[in-house]
PDB file of C-alpha atoms and ligand atoms in Angstrom:
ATOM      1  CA  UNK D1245     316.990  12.151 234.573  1.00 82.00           C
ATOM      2  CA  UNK D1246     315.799  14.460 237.588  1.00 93.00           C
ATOM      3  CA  UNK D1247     319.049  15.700 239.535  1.00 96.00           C
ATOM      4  CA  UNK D1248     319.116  15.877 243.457  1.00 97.00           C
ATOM      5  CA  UNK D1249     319.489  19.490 242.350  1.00 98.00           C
ATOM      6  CA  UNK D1250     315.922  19.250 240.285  1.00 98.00           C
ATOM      7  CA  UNK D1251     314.499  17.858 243.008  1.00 97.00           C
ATOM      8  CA  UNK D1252     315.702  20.194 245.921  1.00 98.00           C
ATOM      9  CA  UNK D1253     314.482  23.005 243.431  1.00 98.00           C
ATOM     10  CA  UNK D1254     310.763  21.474 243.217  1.00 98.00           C
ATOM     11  CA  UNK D1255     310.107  21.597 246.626  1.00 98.00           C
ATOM     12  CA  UNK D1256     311.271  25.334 246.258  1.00 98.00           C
ATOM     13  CA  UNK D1257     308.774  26.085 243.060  1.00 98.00           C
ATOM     14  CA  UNK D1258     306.134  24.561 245.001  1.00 98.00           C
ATOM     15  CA  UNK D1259     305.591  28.651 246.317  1.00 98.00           C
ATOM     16  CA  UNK D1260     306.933  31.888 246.650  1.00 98.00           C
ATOM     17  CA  UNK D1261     306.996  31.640 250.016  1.00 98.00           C
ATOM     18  CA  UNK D1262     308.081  28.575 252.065  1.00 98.00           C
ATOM     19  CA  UNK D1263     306.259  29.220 255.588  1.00 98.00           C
ATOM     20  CA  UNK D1264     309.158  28.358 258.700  1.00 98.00           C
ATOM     21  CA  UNK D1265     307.233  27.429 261.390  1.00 98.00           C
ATOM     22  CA  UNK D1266     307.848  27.437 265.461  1.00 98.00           C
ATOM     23  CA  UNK D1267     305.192  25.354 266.733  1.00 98.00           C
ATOM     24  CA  UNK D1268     304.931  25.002 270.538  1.00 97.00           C
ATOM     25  CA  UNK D1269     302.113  22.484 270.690  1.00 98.00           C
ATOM     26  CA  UNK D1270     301.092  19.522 268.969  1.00 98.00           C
ATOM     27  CA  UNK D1271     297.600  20.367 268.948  1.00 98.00           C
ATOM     28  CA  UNK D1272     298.531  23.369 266.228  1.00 98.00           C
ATOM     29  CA  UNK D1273     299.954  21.058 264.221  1.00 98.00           C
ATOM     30  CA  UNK D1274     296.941  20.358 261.694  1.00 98.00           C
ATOM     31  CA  UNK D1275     294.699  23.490 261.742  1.00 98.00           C
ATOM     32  CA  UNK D1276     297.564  25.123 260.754  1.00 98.00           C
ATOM     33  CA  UNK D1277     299.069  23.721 258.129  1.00 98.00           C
ATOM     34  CA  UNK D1278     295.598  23.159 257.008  1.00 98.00           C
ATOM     35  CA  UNK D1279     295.622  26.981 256.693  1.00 98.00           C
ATOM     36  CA  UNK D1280     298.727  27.611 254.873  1.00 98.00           C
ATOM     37  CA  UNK D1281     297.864  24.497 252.312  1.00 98.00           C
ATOM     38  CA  UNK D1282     294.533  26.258 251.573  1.00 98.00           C
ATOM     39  CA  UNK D1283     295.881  29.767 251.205  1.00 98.00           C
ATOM     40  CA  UNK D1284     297.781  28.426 248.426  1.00 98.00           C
ATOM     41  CA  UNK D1285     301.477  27.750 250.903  1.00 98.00           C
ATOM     42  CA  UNK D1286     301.888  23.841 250.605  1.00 98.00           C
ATOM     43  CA  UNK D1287     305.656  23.756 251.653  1.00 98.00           C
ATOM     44  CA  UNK D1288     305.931  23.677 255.302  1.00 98.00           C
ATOM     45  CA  UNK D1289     309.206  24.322 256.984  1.00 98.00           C
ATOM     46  CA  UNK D1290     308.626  22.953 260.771  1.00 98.00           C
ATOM     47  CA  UNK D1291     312.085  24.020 262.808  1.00 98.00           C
ATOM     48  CA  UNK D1292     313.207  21.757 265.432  1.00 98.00           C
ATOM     49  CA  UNK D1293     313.386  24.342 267.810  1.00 97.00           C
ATOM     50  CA  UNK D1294     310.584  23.008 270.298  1.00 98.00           C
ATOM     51  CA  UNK D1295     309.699  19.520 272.103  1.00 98.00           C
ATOM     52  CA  UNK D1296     307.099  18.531 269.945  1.00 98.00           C
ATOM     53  CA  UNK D1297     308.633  19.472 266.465  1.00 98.00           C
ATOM     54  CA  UNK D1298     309.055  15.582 265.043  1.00 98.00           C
ATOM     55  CA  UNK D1299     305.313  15.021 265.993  1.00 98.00           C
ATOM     56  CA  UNK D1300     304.502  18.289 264.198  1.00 98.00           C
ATOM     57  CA  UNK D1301     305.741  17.040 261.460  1.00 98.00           C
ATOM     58  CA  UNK D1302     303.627  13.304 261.743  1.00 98.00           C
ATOM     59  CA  UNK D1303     300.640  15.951 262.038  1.00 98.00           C
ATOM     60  CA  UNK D1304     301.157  18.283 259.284  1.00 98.00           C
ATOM     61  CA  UNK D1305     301.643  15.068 256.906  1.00 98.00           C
ATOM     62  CA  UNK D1306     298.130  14.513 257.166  1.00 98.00           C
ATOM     63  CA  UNK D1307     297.540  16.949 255.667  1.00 98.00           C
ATOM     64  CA  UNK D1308     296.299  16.965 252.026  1.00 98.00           C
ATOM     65  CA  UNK D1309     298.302  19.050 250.091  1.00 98.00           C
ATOM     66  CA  UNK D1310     301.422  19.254 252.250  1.00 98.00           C
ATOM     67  CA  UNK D1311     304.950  19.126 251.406  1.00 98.00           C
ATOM     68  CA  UNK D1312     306.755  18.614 255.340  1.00 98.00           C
ATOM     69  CA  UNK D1313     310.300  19.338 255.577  1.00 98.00           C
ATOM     70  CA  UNK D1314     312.368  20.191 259.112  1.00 98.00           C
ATOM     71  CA  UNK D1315     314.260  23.300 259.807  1.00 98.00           C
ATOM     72  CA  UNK D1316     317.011  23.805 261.787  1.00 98.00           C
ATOM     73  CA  UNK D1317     318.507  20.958 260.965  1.00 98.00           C
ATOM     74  CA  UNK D1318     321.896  20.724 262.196  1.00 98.00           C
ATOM     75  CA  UNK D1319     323.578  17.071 262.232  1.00 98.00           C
ATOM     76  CA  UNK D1320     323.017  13.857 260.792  1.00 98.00           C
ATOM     77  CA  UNK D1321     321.137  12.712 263.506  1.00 98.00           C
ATOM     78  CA  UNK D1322     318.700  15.499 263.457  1.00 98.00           C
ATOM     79  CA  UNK D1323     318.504  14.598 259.576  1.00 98.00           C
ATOM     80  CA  UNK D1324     317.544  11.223 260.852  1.00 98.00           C
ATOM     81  CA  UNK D1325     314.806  11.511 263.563  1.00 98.00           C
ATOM     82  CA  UNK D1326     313.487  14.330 260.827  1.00 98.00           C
ATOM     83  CA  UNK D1327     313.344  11.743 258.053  1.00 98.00           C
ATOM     84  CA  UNK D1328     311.938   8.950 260.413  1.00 98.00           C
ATOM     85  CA  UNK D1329     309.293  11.350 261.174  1.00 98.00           C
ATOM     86  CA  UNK D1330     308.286  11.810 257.623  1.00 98.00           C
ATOM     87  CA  UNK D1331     309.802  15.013 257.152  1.00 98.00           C
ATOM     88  CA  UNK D1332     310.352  15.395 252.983  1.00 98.00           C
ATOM     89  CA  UNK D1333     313.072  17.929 252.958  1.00 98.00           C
ATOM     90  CA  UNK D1334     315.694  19.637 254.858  1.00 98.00           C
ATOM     91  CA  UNK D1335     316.867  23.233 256.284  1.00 98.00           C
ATOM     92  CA  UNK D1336     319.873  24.113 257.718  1.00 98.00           C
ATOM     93  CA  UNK D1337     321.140  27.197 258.652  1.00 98.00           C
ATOM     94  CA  UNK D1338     324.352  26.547 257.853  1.00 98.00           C
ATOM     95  CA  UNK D1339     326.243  23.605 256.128  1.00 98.00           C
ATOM     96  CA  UNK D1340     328.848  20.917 257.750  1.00 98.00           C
ATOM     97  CA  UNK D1341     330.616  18.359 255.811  1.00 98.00           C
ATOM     98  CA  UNK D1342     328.840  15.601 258.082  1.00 98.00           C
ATOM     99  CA  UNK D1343     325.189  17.016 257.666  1.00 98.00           C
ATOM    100  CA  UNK D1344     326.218  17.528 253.284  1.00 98.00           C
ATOM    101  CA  UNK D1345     327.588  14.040 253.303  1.00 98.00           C
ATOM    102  CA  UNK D1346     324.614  12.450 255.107  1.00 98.00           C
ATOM    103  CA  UNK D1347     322.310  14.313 253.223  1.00 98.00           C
ATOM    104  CA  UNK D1348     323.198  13.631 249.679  1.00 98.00           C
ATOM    105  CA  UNK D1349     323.896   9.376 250.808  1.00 98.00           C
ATOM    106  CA  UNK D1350     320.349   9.367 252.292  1.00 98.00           C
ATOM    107  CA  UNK D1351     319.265  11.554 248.833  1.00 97.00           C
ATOM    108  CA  UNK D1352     316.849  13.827 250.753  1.00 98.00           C
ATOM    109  CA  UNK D1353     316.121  17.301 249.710  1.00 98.00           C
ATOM    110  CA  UNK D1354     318.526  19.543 251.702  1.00 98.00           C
ATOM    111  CA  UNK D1355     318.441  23.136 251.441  1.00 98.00           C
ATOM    112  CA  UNK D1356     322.018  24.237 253.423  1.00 98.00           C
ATOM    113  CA  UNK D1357     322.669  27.919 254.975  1.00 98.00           C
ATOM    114  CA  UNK D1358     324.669  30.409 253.290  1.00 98.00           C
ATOM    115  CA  UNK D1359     326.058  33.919 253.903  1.00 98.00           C
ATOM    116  CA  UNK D1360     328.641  34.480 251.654  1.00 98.00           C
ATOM    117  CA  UNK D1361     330.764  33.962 248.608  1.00 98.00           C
ATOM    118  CA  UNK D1362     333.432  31.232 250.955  1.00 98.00           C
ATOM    119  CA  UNK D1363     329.755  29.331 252.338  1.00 98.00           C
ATOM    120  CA  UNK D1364     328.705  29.042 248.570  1.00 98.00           C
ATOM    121  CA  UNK D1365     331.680  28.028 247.379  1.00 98.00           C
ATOM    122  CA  UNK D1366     332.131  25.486 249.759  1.00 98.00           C
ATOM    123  CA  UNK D1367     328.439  24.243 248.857  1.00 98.00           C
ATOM    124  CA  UNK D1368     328.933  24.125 245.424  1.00 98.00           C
ATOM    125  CA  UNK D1369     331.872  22.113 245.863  1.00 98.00           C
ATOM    126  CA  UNK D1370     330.136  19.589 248.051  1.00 98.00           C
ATOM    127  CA  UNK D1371     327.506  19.420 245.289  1.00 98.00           C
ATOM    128  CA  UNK D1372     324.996  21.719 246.301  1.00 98.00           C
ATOM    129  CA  UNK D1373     323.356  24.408 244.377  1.00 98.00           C
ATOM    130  CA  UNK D1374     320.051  25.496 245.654  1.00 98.00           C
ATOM    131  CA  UNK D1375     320.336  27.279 249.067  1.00 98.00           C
ATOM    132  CA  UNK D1376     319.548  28.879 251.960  1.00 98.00           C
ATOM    133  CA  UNK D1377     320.485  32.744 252.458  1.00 98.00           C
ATOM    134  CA  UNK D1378     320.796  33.081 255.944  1.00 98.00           C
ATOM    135  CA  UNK D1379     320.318  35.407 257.951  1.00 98.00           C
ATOM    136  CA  UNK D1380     319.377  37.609 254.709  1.00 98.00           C
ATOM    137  CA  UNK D1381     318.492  40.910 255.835  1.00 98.00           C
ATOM    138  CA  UNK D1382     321.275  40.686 258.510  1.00 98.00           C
ATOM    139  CA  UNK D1383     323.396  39.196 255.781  1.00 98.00           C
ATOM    140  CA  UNK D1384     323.487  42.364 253.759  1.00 98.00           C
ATOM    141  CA  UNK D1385     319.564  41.893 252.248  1.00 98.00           C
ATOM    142  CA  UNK D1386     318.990  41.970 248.293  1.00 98.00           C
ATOM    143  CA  UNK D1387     321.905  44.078 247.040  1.00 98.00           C
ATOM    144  CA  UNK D1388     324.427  41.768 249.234  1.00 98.00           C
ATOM    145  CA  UNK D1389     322.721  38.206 247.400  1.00 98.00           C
ATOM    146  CA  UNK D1390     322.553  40.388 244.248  1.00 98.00           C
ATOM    147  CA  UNK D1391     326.256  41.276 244.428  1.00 98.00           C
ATOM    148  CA  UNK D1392     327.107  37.524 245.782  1.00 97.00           C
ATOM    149  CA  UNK D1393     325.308  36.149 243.330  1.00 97.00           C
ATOM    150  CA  UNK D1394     326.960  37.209 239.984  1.00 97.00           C
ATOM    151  CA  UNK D1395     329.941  34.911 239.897  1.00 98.00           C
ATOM    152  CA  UNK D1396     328.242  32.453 241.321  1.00 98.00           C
ATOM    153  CA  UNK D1397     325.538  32.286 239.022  1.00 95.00           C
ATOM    154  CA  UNK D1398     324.876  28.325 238.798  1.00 97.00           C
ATOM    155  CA  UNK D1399     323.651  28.663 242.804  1.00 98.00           C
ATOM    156  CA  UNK D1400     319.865  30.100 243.571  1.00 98.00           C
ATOM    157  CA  UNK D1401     318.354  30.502 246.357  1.00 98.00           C
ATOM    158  CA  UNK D1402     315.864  30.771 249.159  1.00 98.00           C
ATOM    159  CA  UNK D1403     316.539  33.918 251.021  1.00 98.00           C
ATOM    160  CA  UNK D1404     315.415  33.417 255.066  1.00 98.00           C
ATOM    161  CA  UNK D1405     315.537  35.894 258.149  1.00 98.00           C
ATOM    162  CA  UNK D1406     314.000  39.407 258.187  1.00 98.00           C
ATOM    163  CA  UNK D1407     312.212  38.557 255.046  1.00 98.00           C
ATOM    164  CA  UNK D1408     309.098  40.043 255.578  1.00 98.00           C
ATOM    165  CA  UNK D1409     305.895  40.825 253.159  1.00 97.00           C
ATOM    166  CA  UNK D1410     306.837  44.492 252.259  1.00 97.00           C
ATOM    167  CA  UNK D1411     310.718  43.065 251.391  1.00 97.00           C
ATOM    168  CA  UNK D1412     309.781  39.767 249.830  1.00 98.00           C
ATOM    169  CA  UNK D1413     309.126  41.440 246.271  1.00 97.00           C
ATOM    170  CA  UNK D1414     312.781  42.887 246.484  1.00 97.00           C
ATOM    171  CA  UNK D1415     314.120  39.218 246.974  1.00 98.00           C
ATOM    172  CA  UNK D1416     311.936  37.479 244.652  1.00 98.00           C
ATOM    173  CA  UNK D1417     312.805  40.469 242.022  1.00 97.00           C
ATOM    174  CA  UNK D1418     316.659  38.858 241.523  1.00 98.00           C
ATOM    175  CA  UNK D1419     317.316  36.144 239.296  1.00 97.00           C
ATOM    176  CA  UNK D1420     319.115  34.074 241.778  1.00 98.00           C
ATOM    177  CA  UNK D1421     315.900  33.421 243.796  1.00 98.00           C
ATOM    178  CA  UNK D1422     313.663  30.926 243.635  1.00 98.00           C
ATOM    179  CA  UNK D1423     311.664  31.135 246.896  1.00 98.00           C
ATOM    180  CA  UNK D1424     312.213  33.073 250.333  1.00 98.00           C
ATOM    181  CA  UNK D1425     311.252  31.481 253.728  1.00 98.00           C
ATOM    182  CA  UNK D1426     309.764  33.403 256.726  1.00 98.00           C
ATOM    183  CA  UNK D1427     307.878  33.155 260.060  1.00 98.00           C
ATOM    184  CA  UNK D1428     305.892  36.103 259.671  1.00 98.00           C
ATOM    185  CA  UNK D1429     302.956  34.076 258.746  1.00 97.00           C
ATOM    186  CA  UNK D1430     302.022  31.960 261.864  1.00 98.00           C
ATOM    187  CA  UNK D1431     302.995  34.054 264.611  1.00 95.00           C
ATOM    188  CA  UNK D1432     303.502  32.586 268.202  1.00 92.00           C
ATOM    189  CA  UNK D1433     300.457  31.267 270.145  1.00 91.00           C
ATOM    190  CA  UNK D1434     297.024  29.848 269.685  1.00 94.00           C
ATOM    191  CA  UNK D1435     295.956  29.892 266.025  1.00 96.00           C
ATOM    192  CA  UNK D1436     293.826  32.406 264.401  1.00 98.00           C
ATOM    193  CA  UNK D1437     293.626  30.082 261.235  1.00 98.00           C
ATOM    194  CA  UNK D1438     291.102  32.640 259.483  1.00 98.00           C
ATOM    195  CA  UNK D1439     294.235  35.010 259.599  1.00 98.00           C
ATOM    196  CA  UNK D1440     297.394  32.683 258.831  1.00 98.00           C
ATOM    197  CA  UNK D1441     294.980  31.440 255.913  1.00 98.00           C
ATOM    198  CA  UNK D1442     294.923  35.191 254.614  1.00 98.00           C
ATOM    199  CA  UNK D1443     297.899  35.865 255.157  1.00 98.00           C
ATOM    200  CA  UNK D1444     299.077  32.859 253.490  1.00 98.00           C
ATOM    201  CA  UNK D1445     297.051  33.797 250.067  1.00 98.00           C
ATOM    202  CA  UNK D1446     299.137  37.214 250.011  1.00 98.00           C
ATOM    203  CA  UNK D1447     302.489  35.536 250.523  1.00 98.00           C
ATOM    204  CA  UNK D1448     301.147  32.647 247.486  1.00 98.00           C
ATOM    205  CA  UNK D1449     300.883  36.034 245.323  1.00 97.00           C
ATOM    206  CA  UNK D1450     304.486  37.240 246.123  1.00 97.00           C
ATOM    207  CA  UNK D1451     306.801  37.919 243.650  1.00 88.00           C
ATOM    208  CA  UNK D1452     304.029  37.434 240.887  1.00 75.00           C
ATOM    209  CA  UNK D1453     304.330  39.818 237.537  1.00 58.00           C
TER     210      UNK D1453
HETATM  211  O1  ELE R2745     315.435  27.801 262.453  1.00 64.57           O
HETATM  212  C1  ELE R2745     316.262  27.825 261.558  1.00 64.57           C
HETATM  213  O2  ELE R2745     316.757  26.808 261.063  1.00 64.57           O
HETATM  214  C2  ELE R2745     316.763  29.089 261.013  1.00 64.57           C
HETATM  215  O3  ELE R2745     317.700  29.081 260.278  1.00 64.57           O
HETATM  216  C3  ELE R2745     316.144  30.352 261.325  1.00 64.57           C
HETATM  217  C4  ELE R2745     314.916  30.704 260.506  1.00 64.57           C
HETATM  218  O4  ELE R2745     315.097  30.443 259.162  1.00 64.57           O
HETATM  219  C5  ELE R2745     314.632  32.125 260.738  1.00 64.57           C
HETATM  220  O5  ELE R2745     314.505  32.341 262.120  1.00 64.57           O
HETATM  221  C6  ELE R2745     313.384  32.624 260.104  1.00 64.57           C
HETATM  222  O6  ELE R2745     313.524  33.996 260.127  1.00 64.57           O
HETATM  223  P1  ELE R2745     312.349  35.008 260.357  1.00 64.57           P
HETATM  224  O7  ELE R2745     311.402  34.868 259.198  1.00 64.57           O
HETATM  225  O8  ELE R2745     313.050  36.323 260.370  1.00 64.57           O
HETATM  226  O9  ELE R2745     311.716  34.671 261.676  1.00 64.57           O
END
């Protein structure tokens, strides 16, 4: 029988790289996630940081090839207009009882921010074990998770913040990572699709032996 676990971890094995987006106009929406998808990124974290971010996500599941979730999600009733919107997994940067309950009752995909041993803990008791490492550079980078990590071996991980091509390698290097999650990808403004396509097929290579 696939676990909620299982399944949170499938949408993180999709890629190395899980692409968070900040997407100021609506219009965006399906050139680029058309780029990431072909560049070999088909997980597409769209944060509800801006207006238009439910109708990015409507967009981007249009897309052939895309796996939609919402980031920054931070209550149950963000969870909500994300899932009405289509969105196919969750991103928090941080975990509250209310968003863990509602989460695991609606049995959608939540990936919950963590920083340290007390935030995994508290997770793991609340039933989650694949999670966010946020902010993970800020948050002590690869020898902090590393260190973290080795009593708490049953969680992994998607390391997010400051994760950046040139440091991605380190992340994806420890055992208790599955994916990491950065912006660095689709930068702010109009579109150069050529480029976030590009740059997408070196992030799909991360972490590879
Ligand atoms: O929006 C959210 O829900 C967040 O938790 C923050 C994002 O994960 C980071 O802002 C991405 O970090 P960068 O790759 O350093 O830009």
């Amino acid at each position: 029988m696939t676990t909620y676990s299982d399944r949170v971890e499938a949408v993180m094995r999709l890629a190395p790289v899980v692409p968070v987006l900040v997407i100021e106009d609506v219009a965006h929406a399906v050139p680029i996630a058309e780029a990431l998808v072909a560049g070999g990124l088909p997980a597409l974290e769209v944060t509800l940081r801006t207006p238009c971010a439910l109708d990015v996500i409507k967009a981007m599941k249009t897309v052939p090839g895309a796996t939609v979730g919402a980031g920054t999600v931070l209550s149950p009733s963000d969870m909500e207009k994300a899932l009405d919107a289509g969105a196919e997994f969750l991103v928090s940067p941080g975990l509250t009882p209310a968003l863990g309950e509602a989460a695991l009752k609606a049995d959608v995909p939540l990936l919950p921010g963590t920083a340290n041993a007390t935030d995994i803990m508290l997770a793991l008791d609340m039933g989650f074990d694949r999670l966010k490492f946020f902010p993970a550079m800020a948050a002590g980078g690869p020898p902090a998770l590393k260190a973290i990590s080795a009593p708490l071996a049953s969680a992994k991980f998607c390391p997010t913040g400051g994760v950046t091509p040139e440091n991605a390698p380190q992340w994806l290097a420890l055992d208790a990572v599955i994916c990491v999650g950065g912006s660095w990808m689709v930068p702010k403004g109009t579109p150069d699709v050529a480029k976030i396509e590009a740059d997408a097929r070196i992030a799909s290579k991360l972490g590879a032996a």
